[in-house]
CSV table of C-alpha atoms and ligand atoms in Angstrom, one decimal:
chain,number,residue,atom,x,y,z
A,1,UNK,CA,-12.3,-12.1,4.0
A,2,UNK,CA,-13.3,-12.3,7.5
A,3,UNK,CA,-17.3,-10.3,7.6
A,4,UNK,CA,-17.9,-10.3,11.4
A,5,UNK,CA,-16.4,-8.7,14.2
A,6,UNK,CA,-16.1,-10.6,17.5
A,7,UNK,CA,-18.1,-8.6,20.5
A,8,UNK,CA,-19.0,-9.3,24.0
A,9,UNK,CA,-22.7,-9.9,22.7
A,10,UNK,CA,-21.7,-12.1,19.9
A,11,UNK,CA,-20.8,-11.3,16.2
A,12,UNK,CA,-22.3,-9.2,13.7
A,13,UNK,CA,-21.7,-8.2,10.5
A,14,UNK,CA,-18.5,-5.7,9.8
A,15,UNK,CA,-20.0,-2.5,9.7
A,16,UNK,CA,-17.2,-0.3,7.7
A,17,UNK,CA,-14.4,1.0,9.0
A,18,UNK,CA,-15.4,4.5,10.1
A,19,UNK,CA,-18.1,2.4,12.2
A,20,UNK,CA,-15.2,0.0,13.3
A,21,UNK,CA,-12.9,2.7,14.7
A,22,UNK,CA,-15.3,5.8,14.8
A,23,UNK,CA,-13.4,6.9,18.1
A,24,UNK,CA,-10.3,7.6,16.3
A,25,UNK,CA,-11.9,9.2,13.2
A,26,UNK,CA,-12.8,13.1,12.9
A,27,UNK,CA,-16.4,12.3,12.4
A,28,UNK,CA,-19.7,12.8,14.3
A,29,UNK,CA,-23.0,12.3,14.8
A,30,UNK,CA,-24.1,14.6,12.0
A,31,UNK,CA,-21.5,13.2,9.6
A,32,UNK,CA,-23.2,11.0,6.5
A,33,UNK,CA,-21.3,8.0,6.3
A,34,UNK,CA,-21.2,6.9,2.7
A,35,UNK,CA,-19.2,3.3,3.0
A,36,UNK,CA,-18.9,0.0,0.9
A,37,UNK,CA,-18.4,-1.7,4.1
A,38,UNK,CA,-14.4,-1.5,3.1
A,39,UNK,CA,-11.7,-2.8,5.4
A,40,UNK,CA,-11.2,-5.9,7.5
A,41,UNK,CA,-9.0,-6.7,4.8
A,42,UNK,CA,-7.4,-10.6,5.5
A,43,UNK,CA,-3.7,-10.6,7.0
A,44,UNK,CA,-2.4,-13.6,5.0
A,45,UNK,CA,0.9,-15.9,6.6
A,46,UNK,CA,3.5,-16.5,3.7
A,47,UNK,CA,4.9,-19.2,4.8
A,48,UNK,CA,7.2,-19.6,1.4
A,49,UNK,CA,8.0,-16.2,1.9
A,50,UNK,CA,9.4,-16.5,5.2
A,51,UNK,CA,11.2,-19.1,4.2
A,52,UNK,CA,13.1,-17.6,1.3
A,53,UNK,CA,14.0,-15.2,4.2
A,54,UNK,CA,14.9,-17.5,6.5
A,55,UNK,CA,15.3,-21.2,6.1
A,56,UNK,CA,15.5,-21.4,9.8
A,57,UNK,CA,12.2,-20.1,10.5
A,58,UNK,CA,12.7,-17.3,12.6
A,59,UNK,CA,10.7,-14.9,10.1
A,60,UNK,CA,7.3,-14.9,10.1
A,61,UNK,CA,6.2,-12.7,6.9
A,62,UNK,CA,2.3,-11.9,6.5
A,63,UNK,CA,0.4,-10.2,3.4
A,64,UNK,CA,-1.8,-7.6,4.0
A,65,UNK,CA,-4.3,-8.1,0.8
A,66,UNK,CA,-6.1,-4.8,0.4
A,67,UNK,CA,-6.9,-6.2,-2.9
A,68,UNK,CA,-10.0,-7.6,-0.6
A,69,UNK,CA,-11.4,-3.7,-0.5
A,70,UNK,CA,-14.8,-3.4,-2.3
A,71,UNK,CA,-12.8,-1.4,-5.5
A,72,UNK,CA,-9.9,-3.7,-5.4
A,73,UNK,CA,-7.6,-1.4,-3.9
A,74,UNK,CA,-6.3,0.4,-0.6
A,75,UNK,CA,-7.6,3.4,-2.3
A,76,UNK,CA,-11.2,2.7,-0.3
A,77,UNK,CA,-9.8,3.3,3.1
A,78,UNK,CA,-9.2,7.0,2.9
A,79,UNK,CA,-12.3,7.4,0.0
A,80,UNK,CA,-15.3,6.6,2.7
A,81,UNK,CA,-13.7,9.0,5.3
A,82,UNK,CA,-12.9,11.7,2.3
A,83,UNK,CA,-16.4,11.4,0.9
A,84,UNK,CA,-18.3,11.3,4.0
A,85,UNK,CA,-16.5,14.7,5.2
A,86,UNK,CA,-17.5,16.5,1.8
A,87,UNK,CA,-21.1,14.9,1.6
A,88,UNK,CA,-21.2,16.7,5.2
A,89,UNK,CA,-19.6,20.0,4.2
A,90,UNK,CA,-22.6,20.4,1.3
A,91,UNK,CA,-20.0,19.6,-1.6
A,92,UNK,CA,-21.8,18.5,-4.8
A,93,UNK,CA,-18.6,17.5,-6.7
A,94,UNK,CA,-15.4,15.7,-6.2
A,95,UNK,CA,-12.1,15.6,-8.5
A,96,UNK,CA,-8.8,13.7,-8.5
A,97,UNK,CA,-5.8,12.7,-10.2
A,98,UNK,CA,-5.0,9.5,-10.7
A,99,UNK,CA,-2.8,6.4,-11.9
A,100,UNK,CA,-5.5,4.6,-11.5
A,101,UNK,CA,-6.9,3.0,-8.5
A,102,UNK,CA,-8.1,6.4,-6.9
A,103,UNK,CA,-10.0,7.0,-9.7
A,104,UNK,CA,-11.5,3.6,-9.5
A,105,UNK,CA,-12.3,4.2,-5.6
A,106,UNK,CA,-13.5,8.1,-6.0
A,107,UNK,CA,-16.1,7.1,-9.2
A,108,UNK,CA,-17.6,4.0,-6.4
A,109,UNK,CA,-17.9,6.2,-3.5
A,110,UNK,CA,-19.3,9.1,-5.1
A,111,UNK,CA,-21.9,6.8,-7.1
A,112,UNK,CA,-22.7,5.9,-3.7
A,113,UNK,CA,-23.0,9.6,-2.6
A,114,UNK,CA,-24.6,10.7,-5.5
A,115,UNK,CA,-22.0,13.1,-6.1
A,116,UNK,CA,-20.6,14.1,-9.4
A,117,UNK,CA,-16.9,12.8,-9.9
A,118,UNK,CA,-14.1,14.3,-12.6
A,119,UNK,CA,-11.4,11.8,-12.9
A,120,UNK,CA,-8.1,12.9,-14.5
A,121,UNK,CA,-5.5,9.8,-15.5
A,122,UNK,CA,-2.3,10.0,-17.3
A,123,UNK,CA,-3.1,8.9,-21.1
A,124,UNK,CA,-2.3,5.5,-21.7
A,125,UNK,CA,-0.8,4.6,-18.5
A,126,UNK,CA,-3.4,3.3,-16.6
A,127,UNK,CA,-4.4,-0.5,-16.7
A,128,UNK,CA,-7.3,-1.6,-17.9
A,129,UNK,CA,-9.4,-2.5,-15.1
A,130,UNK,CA,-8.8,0.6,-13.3
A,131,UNK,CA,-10.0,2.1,-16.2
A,132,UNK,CA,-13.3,0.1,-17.0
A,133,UNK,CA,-14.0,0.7,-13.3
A,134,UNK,CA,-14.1,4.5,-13.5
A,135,UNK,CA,-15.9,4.5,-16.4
A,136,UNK,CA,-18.8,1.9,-14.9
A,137,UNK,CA,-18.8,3.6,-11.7
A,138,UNK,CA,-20.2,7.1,-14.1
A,139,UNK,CA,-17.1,9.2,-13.6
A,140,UNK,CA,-16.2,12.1,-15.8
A,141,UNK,CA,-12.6,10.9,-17.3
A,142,UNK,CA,-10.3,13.0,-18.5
A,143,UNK,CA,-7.3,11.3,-20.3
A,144,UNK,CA,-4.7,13.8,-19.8
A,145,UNK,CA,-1.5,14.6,-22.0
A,146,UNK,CA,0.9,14.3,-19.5
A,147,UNK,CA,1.3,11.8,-16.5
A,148,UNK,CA,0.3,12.2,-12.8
A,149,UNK,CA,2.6,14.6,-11.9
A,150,UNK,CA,0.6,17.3,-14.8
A,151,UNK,CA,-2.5,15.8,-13.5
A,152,UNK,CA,-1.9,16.6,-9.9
A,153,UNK,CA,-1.0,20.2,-10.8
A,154,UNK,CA,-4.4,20.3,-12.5
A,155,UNK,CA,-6.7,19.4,-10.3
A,156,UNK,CA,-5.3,21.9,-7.5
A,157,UNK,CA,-5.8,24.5,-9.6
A,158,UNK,CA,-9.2,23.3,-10.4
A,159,UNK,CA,-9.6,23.1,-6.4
A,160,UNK,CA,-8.6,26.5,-6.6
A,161,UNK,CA,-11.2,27.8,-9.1
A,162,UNK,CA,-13.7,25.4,-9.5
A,163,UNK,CA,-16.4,24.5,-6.3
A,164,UNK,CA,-15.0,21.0,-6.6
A,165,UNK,CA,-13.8,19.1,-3.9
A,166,UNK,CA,-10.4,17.6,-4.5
A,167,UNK,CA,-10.3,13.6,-2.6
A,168,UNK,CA,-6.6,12.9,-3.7
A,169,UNK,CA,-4.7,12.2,-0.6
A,170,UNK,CA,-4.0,15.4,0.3
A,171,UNK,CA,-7.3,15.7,1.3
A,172,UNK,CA,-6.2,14.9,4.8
A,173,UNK,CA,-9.1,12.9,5.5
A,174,UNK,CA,-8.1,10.5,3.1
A,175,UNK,CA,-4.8,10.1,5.8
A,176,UNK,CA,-7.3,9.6,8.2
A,177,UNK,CA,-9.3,7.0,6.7
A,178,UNK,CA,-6.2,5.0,5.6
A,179,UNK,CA,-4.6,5.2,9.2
A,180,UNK,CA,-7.2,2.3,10.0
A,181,UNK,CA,-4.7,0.2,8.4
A,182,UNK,CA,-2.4,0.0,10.9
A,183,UNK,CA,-5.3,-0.4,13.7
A,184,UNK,CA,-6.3,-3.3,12.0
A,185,UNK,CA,-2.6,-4.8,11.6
A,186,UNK,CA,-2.1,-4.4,15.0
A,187,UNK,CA,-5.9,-6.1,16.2
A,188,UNK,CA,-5.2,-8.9,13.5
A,189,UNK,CA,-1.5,-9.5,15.6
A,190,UNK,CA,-3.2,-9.7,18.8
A,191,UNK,CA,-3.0,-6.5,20.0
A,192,UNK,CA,0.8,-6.4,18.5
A,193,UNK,CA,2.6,-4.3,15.6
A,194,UNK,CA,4.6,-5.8,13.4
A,195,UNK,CA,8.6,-5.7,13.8
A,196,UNK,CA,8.8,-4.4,10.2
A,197,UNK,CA,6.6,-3.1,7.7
A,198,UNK,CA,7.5,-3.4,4.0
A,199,UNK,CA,4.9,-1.3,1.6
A,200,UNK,CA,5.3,0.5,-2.2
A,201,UNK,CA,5.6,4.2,-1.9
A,202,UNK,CA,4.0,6.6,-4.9
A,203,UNK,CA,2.2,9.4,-3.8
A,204,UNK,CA,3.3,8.7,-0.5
A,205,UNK,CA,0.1,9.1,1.5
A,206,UNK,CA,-0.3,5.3,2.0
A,207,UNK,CA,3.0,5.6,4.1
A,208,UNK,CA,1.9,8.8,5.9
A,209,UNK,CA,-1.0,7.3,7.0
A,210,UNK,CA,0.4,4.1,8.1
A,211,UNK,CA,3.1,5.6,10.3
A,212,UNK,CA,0.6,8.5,11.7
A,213,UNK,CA,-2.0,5.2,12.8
A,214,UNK,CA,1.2,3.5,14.1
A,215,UNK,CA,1.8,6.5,16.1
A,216,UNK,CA,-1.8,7.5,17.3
A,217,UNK,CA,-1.9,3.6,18.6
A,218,UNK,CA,1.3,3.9,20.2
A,219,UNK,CA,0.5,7.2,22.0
A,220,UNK,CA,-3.0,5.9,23.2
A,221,UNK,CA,-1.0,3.0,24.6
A,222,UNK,CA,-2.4,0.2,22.5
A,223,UNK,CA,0.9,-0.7,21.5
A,224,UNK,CA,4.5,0.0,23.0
A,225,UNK,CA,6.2,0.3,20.1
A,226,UNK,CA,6.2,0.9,16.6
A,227,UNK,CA,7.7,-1.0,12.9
A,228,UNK,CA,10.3,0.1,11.4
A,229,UNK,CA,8.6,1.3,8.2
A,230,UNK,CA,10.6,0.5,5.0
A,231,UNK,CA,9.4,1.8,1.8
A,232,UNK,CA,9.9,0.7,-2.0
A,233,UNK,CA,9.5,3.2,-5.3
A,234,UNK,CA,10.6,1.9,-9.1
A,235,UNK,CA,14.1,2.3,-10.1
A,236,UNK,CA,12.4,4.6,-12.9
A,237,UNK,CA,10.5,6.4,-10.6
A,238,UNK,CA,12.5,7.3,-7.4
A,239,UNK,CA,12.6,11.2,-6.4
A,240,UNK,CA,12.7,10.0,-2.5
A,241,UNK,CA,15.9,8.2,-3.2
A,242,UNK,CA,17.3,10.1,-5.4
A,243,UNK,CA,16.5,13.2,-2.9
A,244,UNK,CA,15.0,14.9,-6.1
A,245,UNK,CA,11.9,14.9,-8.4
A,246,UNK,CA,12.2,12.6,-11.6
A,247,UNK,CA,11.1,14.8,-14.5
A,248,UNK,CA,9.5,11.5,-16.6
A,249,UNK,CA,9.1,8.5,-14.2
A,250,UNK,CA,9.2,5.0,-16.0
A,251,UNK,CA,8.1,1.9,-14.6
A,252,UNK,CA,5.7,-1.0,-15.6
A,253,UNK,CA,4.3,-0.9,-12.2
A,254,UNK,CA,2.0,2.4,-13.4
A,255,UNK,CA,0.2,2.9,-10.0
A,256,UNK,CA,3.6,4.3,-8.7
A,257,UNK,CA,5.0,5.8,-12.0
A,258,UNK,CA,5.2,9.1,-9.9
A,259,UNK,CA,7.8,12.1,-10.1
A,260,UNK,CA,7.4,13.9,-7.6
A,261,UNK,CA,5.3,12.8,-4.1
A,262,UNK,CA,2.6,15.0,-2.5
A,263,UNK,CA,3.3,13.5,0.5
A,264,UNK,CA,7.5,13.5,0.3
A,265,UNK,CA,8.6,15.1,3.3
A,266,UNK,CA,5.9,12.6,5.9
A,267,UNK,CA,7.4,9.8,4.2
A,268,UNK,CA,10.9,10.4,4.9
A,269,UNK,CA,9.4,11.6,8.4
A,270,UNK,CA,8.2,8.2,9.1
A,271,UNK,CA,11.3,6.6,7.4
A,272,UNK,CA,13.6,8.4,9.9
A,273,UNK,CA,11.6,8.1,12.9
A,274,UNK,CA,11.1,4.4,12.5
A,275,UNK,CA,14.6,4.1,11.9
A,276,UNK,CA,13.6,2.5,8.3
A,277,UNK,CA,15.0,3.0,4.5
A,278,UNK,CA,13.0,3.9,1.4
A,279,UNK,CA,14.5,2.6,-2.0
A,280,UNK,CA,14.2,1.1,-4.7
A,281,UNK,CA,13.7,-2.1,-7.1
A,282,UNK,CA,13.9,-2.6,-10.8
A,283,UNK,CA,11.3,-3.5,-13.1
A,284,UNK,CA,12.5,-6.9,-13.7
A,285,UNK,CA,12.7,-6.9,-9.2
A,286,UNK,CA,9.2,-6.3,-9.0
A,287,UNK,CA,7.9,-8.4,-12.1
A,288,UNK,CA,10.1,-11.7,-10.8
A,289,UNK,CA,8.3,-11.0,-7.7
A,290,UNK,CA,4.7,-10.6,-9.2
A,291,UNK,CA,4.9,-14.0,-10.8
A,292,UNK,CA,6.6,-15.6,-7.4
A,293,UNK,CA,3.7,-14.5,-5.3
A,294,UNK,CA,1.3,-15.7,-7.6
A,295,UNK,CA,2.9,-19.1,-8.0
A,296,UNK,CA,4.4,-19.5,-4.5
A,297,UNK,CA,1.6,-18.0,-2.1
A,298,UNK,CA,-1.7,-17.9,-3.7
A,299,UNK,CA,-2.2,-14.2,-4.0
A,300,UNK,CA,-2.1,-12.1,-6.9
A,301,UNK,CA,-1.6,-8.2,-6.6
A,302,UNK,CA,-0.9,-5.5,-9.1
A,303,UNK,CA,3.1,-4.9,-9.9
A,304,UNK,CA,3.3,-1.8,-7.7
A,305,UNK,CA,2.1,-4.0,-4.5
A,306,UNK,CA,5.4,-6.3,-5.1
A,307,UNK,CA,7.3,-3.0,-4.9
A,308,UNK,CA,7.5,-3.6,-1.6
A,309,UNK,CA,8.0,-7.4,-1.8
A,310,UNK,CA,10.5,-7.5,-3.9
A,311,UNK,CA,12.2,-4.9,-1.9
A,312,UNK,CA,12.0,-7.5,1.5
A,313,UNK,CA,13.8,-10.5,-0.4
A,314,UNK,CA,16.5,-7.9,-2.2
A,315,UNK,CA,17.3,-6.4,1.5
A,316,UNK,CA,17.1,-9.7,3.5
A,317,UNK,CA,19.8,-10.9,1.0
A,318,UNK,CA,22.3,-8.5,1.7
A,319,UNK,CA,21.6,-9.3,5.4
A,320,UNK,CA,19.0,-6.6,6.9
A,321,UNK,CA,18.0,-9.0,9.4
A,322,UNK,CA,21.6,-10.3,10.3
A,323,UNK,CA,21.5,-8.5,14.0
A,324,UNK,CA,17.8,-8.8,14.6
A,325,UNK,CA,17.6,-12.2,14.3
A,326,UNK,CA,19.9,-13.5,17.1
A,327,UNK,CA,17.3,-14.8,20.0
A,328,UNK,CA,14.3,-15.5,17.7
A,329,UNK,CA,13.1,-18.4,17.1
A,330,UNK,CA,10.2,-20.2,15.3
A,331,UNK,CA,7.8,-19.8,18.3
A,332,UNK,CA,8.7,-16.2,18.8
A,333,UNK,CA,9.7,-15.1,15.2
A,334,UNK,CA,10.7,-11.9,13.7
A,335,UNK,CA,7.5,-10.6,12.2
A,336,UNK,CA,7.0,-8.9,8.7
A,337,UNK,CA,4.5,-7.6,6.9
A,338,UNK,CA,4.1,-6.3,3.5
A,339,UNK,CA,1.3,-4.2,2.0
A,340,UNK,CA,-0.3,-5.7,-0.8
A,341,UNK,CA,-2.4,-2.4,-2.2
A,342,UNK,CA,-3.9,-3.3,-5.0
A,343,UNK,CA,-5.6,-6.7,-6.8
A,344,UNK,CA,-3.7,-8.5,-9.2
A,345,UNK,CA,-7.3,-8.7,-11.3
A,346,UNK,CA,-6.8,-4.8,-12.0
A,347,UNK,CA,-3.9,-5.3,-15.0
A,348,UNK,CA,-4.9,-8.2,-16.8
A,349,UNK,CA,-2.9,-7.0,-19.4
A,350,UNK,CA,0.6,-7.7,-17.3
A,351,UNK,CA,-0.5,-11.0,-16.0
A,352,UNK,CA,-1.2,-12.4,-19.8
A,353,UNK,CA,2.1,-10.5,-21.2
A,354,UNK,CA,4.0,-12.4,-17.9
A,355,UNK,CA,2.4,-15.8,-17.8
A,356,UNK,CA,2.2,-19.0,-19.9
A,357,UNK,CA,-0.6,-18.4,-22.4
A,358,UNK,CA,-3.1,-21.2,-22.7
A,359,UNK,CA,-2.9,-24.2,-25.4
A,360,UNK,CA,-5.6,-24.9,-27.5
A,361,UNK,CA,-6.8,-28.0,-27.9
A,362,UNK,CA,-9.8,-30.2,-29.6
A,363,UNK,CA,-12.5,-31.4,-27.5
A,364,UNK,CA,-11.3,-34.9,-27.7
A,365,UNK,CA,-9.6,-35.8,-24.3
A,366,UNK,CA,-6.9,-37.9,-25.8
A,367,UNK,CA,-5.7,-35.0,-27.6
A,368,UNK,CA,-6.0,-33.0,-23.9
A,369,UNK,CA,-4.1,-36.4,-22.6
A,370,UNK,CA,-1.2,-35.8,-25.0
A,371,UNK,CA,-0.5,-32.1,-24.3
A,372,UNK,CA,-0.6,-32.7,-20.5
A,373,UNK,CA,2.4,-32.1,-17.9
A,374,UNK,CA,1.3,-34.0,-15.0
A,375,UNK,CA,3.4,-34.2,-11.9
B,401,F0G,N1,0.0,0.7,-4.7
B,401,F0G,C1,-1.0,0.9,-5.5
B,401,F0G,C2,-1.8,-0.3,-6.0
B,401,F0G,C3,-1.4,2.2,-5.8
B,401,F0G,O1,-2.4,2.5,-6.6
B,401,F0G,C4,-0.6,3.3,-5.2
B,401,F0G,C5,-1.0,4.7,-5.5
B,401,F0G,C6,0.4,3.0,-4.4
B,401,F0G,C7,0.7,1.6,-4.2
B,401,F0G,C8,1.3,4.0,-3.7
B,401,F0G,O2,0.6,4.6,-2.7
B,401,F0G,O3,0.6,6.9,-3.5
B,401,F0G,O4,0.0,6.4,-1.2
B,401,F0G,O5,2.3,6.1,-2.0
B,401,F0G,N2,-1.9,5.0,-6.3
B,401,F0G,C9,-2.4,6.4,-6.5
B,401,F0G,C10,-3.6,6.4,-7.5
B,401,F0G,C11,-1.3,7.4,-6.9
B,401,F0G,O6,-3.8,7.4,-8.1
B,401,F0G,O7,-4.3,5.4,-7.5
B,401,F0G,P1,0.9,6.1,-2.3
């Protein structure tokens, strides 16, 4: 990951993103910034990728590895402008539900704070590292008989009842923090957005928040257009498609193994507005594509990530791009990028279920000799 930001007086060290774009952030002076230095995250060509989009090169697709955020995940983005706004406000506790990775980013930021955190998961549905990490980071966790959807419901009526402060993202500060996403998309391009943006969608507030920092650059004249935002949920998980909720959402990609989206009717908004789809891919879509990213491109990220993936190679084959593509060309290629939200390190358990397990051997190197594939 890049760790400096180029200035007229030089470099120095990146400072966080509320520090990075404090002009665009509701924050001030008196605000206590409680940051892990997150963001800056790399914006990675794939060029095997664009290739399996189009052999002729006129695609350019690029990997935005938020994987590279201090807890692993996206997740960091909104936490350091949601904990910094309820250090301010005097709160002494936060609470969230979570599949996972907020969970993982509340427990870090509120260590930092010195704030009390109450973390409540779905039983059994969260991966592993997700889990450890709440647990290390000193969280109160809560494994709850239900899945996000009952959790959700829970902690708003604890927000309700209890003087908690709830840091899921509709905490709209969390929207704010994870607009910075799209401001750093669009400095990483050279002051350019992308032509299309490819992402998963859960909870949708990662959407939200991309489209509404999409918008604000647009409006402040940074940029003169927008992407055309296309979203991705699991086949077993798919109210937005299906235009209802899904009563019990399946899908090995847990992190969006969610029935029915706080943050629905944005999504769609910025789906229509963009002139973009949301649907969806299978389980066997997204795991085919989990294992191709590893292998082809050199970056792992956890199943939900390849959503949205998975989603760009399944559209481009029924010819999205047909009519877009006409007047590109290799030097001035149609530019993608998709959302990678989440480290592949957080689900070890997928990766060893997916991959080629290891073959023991002797320490004798003839023996090693014998079992080897070379070339
Ligand atoms: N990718 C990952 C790795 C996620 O953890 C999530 C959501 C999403 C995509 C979807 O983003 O909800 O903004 O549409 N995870 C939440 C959580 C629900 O609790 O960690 P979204």
């Amino acid at each position: 990951m890049t760790t400096a930001i180029a200035t007229a007086a030089g470099t120095r060290p990146w400072p966080g993103l509320i520090q990075a774009y404090r002009p665009h952030l509701p924050v001030s002076e008196r605000t206590p910034i409680v940051t892990l230095h997150e963001g800056n995250t790399p914006l990675v060509p794939a060029p095997g990728l664009s290739r399996c989009i189009d052999p002729a090169g006129r695609v350019q697709v690029l990997l935005k590895f938020d994987g590279a955020n201090p807890t692993g995940s996206f997740k960091d983005r909104g936490m350091t402008m949601a904990m910094s706004k309820a250090l301010e406000e005097g709160k002494r506790a936060v609470v969230c539900a979570s599949t996972g990775n907020t969970s993982a980013s509340a427990a870090a930021y509120a260590a930092r704070a010195g704030m009390q955190c109450v973390v409540l998961i779905p039983k059994g549905n969260i991966a592993l590292g997700k889990l450890s990490q709440a647990m290390l980071y000193g969280a109160e966790v809560f494994e709850v008989e239900g899945n996000f959807d009952d959790c959700l419901r829970l902690v708003v009526e604890m927000g309700e009842s209890l003087p908690v402060e709830i840091v899921n993202s509709i905490n709209p500060y969390r929207i704010q923090g994870q607009k910075t996403a799209a401001f750093e998309i669009i400095d990483q391009l050279g002051g350019e957005p992308p032509d299309f943006q490819f992402m998963p969608v859960g909870n949708a507030g990662n959407i939200t928040a991309y489209w509404l920092g999409y918008s604000e650059a647009a409006a402040d004249g940074r940029v003169s257009r927008r992407p055309v935002m296309c979203g991705f949920q699991a086949a077993g998980a798919n109210p937005i498609v299906r235009g209802a909720p899904v009563e019990k959402p399946e899908t090995i990609a847990t992190a969006i193994r969610i029935g029915n989206p706080a943050s629905w009717k944005q999504a769609v908004a910025a789906r229509d507005e963009s002139g973009g789809i949301i649907e969806d891919v299978t389980d066997e879509e997204i795991l085919e594509q989990y294992k191709w990213t590893a292998r082809t491109e050199g970056l792992i990220a956890e199943p939900a990530s390849l959503a949205g993936v998975a989603g760009l190679v399944k559209v481009a084959k029924r010819g999205f791009f047909e009519a877009r593509l006409s007047g590109r060309s290799p030097s001035h290629p149609l530019r993608i990028v998709c959302i990678l939200t989440g480290h592949g390190l957080k689900d070890p358990e997928r990766a060893i279920k997916c991959a080629t397990a290891p073959t023991t051997v002797p320490a004798d190197l003839k023996e090693v000799a014998k079992r080897l594939r070379l070339g």
